[in-house]
PDB file of C-alpha atoms in Angstrom:
ATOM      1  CA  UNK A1330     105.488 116.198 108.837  1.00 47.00           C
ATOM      2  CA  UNK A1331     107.117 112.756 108.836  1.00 48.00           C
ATOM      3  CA  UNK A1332     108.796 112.463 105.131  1.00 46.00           C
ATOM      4  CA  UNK A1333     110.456 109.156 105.929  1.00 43.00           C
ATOM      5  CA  UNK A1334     107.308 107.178 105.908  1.00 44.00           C
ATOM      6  CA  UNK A1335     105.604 109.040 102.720  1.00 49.00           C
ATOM      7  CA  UNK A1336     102.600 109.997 104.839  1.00 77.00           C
ATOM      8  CA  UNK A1337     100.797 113.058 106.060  1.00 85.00           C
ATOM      9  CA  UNK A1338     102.040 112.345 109.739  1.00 87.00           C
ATOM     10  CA  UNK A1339     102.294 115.193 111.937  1.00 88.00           C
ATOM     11  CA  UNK A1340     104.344 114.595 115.163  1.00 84.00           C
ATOM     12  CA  UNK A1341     102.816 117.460 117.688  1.00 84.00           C
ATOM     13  CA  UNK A1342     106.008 117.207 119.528  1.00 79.00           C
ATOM     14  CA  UNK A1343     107.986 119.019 116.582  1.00 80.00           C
ATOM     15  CA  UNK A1344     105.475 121.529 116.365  1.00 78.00           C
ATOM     16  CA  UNK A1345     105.802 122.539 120.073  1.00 61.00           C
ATOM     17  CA  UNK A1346     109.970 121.888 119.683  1.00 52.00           C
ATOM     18  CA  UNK A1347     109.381 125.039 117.114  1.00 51.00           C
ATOM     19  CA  UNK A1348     107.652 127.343 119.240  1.00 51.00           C
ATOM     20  CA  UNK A1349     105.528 128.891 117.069  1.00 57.00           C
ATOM     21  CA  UNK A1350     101.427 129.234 117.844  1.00 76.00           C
ATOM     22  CA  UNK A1351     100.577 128.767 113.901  1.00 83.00           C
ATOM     23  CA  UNK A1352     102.627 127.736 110.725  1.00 87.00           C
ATOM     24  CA  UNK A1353     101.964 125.577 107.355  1.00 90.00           C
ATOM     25  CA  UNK A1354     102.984 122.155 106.759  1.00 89.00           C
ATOM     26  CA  UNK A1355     103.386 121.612 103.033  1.00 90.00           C
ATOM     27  CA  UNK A1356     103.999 118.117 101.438  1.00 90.00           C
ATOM     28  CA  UNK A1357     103.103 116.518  98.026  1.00 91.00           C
ATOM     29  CA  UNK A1358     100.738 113.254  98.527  1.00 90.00           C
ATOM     30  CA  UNK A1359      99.180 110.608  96.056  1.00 91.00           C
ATOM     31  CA  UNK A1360      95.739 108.817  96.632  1.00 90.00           C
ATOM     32  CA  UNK A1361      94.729 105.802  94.727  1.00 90.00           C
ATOM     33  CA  UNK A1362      91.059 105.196  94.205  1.00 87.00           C
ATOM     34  CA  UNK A1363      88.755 103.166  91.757  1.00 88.00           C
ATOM     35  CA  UNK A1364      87.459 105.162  89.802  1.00 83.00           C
ATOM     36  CA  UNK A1365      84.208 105.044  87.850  1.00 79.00           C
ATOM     37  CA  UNK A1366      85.840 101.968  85.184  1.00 81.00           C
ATOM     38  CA  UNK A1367      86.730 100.011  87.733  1.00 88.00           C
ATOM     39  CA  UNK A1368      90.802 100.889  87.200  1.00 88.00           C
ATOM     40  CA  UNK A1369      93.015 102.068  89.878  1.00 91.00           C
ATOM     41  CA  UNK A1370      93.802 106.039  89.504  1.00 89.00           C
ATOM     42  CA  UNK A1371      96.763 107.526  91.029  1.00 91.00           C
ATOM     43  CA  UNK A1372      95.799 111.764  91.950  1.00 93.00           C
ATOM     44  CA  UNK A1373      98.592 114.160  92.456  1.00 93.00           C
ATOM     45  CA  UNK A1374      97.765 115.949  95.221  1.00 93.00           C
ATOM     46  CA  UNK A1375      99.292 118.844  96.855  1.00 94.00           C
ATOM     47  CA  UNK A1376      98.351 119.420 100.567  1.00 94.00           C
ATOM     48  CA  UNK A1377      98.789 122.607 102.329  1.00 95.00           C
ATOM     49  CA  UNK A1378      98.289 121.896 106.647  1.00 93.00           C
ATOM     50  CA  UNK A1379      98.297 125.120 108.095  1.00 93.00           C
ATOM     51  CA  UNK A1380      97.634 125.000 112.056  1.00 92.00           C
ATOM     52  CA  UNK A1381      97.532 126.859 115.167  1.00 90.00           C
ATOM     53  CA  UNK A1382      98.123 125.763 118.643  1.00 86.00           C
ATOM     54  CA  UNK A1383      95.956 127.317 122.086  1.00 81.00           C
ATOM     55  CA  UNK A1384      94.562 126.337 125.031  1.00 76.00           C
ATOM     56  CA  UNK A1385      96.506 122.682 124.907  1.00 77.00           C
ATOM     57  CA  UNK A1386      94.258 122.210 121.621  1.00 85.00           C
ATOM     58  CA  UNK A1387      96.269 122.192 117.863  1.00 88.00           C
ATOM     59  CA  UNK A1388      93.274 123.368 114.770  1.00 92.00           C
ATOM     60  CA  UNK A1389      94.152 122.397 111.731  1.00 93.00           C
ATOM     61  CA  UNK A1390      92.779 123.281 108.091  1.00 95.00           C
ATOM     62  CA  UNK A1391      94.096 121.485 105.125  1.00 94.00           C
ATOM     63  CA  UNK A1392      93.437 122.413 101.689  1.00 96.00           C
ATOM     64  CA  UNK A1393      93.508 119.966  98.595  1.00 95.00           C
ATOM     65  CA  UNK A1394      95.137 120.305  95.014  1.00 96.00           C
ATOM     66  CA  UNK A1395      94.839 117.631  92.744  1.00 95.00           C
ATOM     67  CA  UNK A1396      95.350 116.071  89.473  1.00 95.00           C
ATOM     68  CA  UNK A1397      94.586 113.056  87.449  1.00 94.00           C
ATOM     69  CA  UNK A1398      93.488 111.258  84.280  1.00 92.00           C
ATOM     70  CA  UNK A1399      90.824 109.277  83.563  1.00 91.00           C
ATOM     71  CA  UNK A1400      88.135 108.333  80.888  1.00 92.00           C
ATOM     72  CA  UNK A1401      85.264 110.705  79.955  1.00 94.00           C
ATOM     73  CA  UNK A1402      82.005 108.933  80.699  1.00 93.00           C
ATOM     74  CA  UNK A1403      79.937 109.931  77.631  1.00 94.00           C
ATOM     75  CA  UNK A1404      83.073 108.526  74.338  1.00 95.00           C
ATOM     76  CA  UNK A1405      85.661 107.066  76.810  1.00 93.00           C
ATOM     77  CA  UNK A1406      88.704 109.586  75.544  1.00 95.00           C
ATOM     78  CA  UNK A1407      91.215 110.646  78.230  1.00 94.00           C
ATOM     79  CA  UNK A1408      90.695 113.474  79.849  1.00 95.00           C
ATOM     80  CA  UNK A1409      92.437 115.448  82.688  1.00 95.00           C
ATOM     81  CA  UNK A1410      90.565 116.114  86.180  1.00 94.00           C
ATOM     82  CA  UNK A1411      91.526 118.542  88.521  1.00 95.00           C
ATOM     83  CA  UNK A1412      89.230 118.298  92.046  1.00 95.00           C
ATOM     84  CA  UNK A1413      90.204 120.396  95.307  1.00 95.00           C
ATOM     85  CA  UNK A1414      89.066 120.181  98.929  1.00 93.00           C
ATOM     86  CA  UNK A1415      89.731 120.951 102.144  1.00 94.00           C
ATOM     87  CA  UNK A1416      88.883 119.710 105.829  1.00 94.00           C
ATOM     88  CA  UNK A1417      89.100 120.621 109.421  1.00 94.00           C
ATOM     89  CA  UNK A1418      90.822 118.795 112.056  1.00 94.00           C
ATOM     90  CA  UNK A1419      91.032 119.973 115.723  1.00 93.00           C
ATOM     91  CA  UNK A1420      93.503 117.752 117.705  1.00 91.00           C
ATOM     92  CA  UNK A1421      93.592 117.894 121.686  1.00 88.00           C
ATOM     93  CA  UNK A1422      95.491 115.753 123.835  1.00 78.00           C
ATOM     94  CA  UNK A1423      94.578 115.002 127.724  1.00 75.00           C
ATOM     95  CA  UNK A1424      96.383 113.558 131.141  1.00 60.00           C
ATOM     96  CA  UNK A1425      94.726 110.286 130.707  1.00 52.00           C
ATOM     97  CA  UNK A1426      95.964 107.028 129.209  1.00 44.00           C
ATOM     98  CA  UNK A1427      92.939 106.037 126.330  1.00 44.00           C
ATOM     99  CA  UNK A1428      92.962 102.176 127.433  1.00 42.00           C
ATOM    100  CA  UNK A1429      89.083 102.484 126.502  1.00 44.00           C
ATOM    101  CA  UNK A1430      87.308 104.039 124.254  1.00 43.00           C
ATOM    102  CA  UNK A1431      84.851 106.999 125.964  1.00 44.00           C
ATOM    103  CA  UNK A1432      82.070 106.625 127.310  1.00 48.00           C
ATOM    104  CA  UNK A1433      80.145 108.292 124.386  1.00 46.00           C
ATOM    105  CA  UNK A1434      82.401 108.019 121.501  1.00 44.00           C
ATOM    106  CA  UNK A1435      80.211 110.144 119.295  1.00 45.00           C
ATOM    107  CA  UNK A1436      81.748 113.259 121.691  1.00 45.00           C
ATOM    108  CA  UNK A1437      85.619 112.512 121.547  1.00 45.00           C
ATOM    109  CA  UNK A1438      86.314 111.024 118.494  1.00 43.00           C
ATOM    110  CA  UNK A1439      84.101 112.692 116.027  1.00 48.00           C
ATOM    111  CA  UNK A1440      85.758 113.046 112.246  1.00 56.00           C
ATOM    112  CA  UNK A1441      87.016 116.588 112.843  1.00 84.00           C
ATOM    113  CA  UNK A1442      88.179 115.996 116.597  1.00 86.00           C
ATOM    114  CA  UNK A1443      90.712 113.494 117.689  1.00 87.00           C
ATOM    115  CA  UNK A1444      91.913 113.211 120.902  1.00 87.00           C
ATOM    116  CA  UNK A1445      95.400 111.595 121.769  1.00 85.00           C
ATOM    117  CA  UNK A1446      95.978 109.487 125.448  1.00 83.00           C
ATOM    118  CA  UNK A1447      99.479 109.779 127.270  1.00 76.00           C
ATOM    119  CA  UNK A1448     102.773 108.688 125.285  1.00 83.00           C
ATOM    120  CA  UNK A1449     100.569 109.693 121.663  1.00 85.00           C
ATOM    121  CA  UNK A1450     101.967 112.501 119.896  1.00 83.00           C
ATOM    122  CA  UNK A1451     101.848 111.497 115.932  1.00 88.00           C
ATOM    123  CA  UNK A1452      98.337 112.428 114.345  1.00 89.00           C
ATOM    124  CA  UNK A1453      97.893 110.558 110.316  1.00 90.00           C
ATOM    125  CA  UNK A1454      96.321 113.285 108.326  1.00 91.00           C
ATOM    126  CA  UNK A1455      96.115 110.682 105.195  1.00 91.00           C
ATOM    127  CA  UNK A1456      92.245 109.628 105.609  1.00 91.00           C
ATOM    128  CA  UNK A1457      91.315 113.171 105.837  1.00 92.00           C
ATOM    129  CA  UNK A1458      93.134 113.440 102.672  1.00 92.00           C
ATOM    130  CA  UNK A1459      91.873 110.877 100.687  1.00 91.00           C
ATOM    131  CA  UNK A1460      88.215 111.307 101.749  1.00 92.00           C
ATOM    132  CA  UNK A1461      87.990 114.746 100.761  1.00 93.00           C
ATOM    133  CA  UNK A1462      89.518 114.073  97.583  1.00 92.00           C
ATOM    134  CA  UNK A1463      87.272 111.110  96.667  1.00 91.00           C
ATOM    135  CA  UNK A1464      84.522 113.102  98.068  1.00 93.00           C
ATOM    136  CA  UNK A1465      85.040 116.237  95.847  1.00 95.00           C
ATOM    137  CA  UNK A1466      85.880 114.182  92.371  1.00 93.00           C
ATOM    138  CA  UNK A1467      83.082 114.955  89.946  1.00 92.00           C
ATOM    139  CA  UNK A1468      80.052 112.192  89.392  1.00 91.00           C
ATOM    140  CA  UNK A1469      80.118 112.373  85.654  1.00 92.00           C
ATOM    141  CA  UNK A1470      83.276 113.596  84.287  1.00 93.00           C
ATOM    142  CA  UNK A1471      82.805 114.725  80.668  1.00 95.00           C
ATOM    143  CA  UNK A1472      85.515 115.991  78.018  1.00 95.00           C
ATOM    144  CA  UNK A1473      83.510 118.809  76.778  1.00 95.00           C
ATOM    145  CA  UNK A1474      79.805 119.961  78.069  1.00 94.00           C
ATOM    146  CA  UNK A1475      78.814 119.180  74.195  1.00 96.00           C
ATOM    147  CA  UNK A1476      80.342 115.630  73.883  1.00 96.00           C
ATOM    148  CA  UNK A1477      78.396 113.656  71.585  1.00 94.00           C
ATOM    149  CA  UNK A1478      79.424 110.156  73.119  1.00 94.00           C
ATOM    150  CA  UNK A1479      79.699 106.965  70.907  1.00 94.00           C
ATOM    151  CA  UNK A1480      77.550 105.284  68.629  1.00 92.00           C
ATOM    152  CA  UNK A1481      75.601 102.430  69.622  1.00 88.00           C
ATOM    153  CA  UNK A1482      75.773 100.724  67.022  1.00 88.00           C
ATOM    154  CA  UNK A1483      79.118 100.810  64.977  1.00 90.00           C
ATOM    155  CA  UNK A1484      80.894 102.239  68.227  1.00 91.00           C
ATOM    156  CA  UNK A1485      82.518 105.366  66.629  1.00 94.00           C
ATOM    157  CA  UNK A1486      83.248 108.714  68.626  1.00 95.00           C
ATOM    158  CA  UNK A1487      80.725 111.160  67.569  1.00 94.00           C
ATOM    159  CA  UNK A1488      82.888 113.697  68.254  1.00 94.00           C
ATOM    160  CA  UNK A1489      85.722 112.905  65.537  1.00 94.00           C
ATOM    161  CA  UNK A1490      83.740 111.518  62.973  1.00 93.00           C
ATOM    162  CA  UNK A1491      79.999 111.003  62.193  1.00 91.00           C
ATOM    163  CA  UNK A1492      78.523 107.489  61.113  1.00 89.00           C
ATOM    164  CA  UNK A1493      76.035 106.464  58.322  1.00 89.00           C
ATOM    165  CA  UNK A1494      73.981 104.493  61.014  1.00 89.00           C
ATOM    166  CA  UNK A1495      70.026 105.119  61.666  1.00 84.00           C
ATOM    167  CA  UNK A1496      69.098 104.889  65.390  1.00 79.00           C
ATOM    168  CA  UNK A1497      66.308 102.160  65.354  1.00 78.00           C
ATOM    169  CA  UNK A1498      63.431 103.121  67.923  1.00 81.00           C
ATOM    170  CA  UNK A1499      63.530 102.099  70.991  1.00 83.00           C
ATOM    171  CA  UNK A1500      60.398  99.402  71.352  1.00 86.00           C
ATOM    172  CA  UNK A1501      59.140  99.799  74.609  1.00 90.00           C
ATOM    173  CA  UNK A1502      57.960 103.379  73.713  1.00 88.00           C
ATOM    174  CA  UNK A1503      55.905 101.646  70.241  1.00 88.00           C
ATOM    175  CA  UNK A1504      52.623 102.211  72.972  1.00 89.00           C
ATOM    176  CA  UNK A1505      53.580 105.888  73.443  1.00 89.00           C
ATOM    177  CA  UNK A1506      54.012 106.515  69.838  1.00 87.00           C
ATOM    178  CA  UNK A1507      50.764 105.253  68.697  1.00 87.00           C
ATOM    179  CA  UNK A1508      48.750 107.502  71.195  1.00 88.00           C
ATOM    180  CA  UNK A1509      50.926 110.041  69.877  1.00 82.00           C
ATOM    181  CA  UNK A1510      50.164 109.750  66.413  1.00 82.00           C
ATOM    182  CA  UNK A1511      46.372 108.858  66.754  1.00 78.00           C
TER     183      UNK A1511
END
């Protein structure tokens, strides 16, 4: 793991300098994402890279831990989040110089499977990161299953205090309620 450049980069040389077939690669990462509000959120995330080296191939399996804030979607209060994931990476490197991409690149460079030319030896684990994070944040993020949301009319959080105002019908269900009632 590179710490100099603040990034999940894994040099494969260092992990054959250490002559081990399998070990864990620890770091602490951030991700920024828009969020639901349109506001740039910063997750904590802790990443653990455990991998294992055979047959000239490296596997790898990362698991996600992360934390941030942001605004429940029913009355807008800050709440925590906590979202985890994890992904699978096989890395293999060949003989050959990768001037060009492959003939079918579907085969050799599929999300999970990267393959490194002659002279390439650092592999970026950050995209895996930050897609599975984004990937595993809840749609509607809530402060309580019961939230009551605000009032749509004075704008008050249901959920601290309770308003005076009468919910008007909504008019384009007036034809509804008349074959109800007749």
């Amino acid at each position: 793991y590179n710490r100099e450049r603040g990034k999940m980069i894994v040099d494969l040389r260092r992990l054959d300098e250490a002559a081990e077939s399998r070990g864990v690669l620890t770091a602490d990462e951030t991700v920024l994402y828009t969020d639901a509000f349109d506001k740039e959120v910063s997750i904590a995330c802790a990443v653990e890279l455990s991998y294992q080296c055979s047959g000239g191939a490296y596997f790898f399996h990362g698991q996600l831990d992360g934390n941030f804030h942001t605004q429940c979607h029913i009355c807008l209060t800050e709440v925590p989040c906590r979202v985890n994931g994890d992904f699978d990476v096989v890395v293999r490197r060949t003989g050959e110089r990768q001037s060009e991409p492959p003939e079918n690149e579907e085969d050799e460079n599929t999300e999970d499977m990267i393959t490194l030319g002659v002279n390439e030896y650092e592999v970026s684990f950050d995209p895996y990161i930050k897609e599975n994070l984004i990937v595993n944040i809840p749609i509607k993020i809530v402060c309580k299953d019961e939230c009551k949301g605000l009032c749509p009319q004075c704008g008050v959080n249901r959920n601290e205090e309770t308003c005076e105002c009468v919910e008007s019908p909504d008019p384009r269900w007036d034809d509804l309620r008349k074959l109800k009632n007749e």
